PDB file of C-alpha atoms in Angstrom:
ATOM      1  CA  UNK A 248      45.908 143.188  79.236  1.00 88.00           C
ATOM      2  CA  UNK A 249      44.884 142.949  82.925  1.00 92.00           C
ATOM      3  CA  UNK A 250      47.204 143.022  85.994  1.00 96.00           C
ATOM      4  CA  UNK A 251      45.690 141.383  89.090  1.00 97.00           C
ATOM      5  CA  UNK A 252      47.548 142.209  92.306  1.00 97.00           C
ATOM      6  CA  UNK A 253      46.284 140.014  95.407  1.00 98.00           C
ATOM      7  CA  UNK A 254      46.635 141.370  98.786  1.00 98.00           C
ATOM      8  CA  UNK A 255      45.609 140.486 102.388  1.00 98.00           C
ATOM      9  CA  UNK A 256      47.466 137.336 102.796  1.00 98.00           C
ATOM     10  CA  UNK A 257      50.136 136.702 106.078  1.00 98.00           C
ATOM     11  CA  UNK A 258      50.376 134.560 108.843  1.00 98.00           C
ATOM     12  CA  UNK A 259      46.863 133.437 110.899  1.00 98.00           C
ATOM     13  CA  UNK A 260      46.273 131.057 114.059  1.00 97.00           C
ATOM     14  CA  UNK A 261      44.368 127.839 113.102  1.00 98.00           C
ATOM     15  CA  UNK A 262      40.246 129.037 113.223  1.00 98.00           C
ATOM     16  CA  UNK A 263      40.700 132.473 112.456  1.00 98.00           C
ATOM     17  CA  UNK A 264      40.211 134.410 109.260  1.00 98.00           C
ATOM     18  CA  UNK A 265      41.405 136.485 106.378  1.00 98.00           C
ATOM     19  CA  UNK A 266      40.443 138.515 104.101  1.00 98.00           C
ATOM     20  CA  UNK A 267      42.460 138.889 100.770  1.00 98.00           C
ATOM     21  CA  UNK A 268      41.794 140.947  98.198  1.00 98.00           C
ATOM     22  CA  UNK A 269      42.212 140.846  94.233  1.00 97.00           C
ATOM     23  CA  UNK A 270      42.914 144.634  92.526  1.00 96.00           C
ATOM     24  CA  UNK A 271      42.587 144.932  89.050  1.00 95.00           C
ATOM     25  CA  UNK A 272      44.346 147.664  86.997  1.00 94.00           C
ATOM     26  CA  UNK A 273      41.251 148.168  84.782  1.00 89.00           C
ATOM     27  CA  UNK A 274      37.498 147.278  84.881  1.00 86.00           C
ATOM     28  CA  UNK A 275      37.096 144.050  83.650  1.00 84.00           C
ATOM     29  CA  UNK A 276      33.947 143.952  82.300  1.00 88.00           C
ATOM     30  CA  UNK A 277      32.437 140.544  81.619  1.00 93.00           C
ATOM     31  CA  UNK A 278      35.591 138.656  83.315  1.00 95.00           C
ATOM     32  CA  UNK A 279      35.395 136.080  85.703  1.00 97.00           C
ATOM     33  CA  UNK A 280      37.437 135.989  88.777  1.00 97.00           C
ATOM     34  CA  UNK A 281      38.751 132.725  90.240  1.00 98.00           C
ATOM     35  CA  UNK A 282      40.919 132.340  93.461  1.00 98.00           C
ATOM     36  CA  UNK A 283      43.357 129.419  93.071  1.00 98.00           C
ATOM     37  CA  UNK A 284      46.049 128.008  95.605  1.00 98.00           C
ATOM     38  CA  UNK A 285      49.339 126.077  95.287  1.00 98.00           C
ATOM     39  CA  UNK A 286      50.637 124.610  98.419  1.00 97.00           C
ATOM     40  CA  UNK A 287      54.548 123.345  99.027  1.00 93.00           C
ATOM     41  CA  UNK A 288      54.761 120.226  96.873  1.00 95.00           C
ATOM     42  CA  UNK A 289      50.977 120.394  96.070  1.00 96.00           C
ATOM     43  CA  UNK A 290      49.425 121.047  92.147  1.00 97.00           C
ATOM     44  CA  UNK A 291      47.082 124.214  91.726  1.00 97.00           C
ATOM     45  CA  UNK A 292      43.569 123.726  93.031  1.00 98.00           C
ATOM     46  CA  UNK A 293      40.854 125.505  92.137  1.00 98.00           C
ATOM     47  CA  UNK A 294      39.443 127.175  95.729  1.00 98.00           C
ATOM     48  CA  UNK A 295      36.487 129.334  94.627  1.00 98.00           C
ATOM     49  CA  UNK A 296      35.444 132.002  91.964  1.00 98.00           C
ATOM     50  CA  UNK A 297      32.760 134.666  91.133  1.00 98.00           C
ATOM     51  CA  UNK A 298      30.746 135.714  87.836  1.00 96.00           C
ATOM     52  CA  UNK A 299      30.984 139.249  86.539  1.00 94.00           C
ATOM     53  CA  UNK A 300      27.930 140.327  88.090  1.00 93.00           C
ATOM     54  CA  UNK A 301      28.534 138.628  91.245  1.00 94.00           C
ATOM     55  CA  UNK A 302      25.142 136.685  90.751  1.00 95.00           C
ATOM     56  CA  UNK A 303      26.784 133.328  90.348  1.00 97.00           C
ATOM     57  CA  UNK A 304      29.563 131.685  92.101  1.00 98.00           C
ATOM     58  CA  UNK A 305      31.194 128.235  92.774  1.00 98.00           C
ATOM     59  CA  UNK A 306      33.070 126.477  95.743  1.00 98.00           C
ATOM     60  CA  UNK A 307      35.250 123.735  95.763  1.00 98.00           C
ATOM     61  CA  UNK A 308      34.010 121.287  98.123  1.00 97.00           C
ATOM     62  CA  UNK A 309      36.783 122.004 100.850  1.00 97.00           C
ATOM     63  CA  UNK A 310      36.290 125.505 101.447  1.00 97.00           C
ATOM     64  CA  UNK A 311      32.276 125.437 101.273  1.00 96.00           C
ATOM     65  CA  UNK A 312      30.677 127.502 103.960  1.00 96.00           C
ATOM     66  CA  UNK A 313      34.058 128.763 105.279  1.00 98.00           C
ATOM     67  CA  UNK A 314      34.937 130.937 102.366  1.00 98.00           C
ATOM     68  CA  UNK A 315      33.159 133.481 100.648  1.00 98.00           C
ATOM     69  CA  UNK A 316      33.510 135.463  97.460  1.00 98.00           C
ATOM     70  CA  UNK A 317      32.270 138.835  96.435  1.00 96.00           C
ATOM     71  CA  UNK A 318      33.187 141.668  94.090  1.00 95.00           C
ATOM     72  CA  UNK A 319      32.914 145.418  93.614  1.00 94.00           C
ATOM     73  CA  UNK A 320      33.340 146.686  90.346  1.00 91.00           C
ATOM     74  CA  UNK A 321      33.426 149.745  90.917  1.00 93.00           C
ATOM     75  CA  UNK A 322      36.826 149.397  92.714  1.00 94.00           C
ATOM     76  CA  UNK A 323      37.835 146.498  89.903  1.00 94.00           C
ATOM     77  CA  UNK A 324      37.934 144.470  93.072  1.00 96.00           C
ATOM     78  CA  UNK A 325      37.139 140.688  94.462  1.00 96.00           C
ATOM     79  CA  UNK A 326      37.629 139.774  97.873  1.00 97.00           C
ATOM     80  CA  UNK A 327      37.951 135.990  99.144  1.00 98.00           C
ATOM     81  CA  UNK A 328      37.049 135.913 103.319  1.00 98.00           C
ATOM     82  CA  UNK A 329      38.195 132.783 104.540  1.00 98.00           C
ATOM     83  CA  UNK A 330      37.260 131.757 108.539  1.00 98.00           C
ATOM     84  CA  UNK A 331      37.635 128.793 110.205  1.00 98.00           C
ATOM     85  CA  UNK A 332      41.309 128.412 108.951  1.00 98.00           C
ATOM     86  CA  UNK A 333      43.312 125.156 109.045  1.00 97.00           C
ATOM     87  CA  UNK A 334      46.754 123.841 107.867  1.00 96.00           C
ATOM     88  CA  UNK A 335      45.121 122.952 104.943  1.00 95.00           C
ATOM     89  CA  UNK A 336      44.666 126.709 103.794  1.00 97.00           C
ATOM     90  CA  UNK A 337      48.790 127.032 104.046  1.00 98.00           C
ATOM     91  CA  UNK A 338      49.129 127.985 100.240  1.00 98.00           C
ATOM     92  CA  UNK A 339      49.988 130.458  98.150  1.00 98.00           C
ATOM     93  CA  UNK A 340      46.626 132.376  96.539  1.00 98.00           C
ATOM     94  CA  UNK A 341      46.188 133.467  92.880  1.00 98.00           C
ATOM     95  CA  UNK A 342      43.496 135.493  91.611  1.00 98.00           C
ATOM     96  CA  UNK A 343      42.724 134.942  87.969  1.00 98.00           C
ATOM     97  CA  UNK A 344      40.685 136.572  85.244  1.00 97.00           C
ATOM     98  CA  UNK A 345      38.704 135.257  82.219  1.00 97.00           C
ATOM     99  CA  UNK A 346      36.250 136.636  79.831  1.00 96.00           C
ATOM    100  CA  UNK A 347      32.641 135.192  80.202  1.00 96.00           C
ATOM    101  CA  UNK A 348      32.397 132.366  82.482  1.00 97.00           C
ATOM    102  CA  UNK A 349      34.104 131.393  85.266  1.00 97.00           C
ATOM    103  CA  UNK A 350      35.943 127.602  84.903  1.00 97.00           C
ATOM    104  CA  UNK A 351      36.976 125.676  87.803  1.00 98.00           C
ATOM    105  CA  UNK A 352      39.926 125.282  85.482  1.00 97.00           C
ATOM    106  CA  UNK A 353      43.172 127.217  85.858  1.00 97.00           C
ATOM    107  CA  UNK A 354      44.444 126.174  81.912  1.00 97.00           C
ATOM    108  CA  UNK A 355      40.812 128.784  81.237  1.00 98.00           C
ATOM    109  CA  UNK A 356      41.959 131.693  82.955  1.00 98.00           C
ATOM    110  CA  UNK A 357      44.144 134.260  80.744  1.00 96.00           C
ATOM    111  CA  UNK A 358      44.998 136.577  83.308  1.00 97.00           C
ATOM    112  CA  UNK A 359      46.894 135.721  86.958  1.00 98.00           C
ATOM    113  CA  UNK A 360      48.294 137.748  89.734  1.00 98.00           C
ATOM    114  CA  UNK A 361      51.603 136.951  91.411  1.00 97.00           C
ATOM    115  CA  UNK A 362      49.739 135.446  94.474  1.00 98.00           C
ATOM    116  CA  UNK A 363      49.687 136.080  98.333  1.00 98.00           C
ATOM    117  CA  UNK A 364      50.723 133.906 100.992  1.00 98.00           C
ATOM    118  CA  UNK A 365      48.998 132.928 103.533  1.00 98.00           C
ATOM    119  CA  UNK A 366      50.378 130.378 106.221  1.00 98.00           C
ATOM    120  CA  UNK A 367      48.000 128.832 108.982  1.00 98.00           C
ATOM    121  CA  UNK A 368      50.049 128.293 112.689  1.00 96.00           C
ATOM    122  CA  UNK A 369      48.886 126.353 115.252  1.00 87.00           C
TER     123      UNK A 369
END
């Protein structure tokens, strides 16, 4: 079993940033880590996620070039930098683990943190 506990979220003005993080409790070697969001009265989207390695990554088309994703193993952490905020980024974020690939599928991921807020003002 994996806990993921994401950090980093809180209230931002529209066009700044944030930086949230995603804490494992163990090295998960060979998972995947995807960042998903729920907003009020919206379904889970898939926002962006990161290969073991780090080499490969995808974007949903939204968040491309505002939002990127790295990861250090070494601290069984990935951290999601978001700039150039908008109400559209009000949600609450979810890191999520696999094994092997990442899926721009939340049904894929086995593993899911209890999510971090983040709320965009203007």
């Amino acid at each position: 079993q994996v806990v993921l506990v994401e950090s980093g979220g809180g209230l931002v003005q529209a066009g700044g940033s944030l930086r949230l993080s995603c804490a494992a409790s163990r090295r998960t070697f060979n998972y995947a880590i995807g960042w998903f969001r729920q907003a009020p009265g919206k379904e889970r989207e898939f926002v962006i996620a990161i290969s073991w390695s780090g080499g490969s990554t995808s974007y949903a088309d939204s968040v491309k070039g505002r939002f990127t994703i790295s990861r250090d193993n070494a601290k069984n952490t990935v951290y999601l930098r978001m700039s150039s905020l908008t109400s559209e980024e009000t949600a609450v974020y979810y890191c999520a683990a696999r094994p092997g690939a990442y899926s721009r599928e939340s049904q894929r991921y086995d593993y899911w943190g209890q999510g971090t807020q983040v709320t965009v003002s203007s």
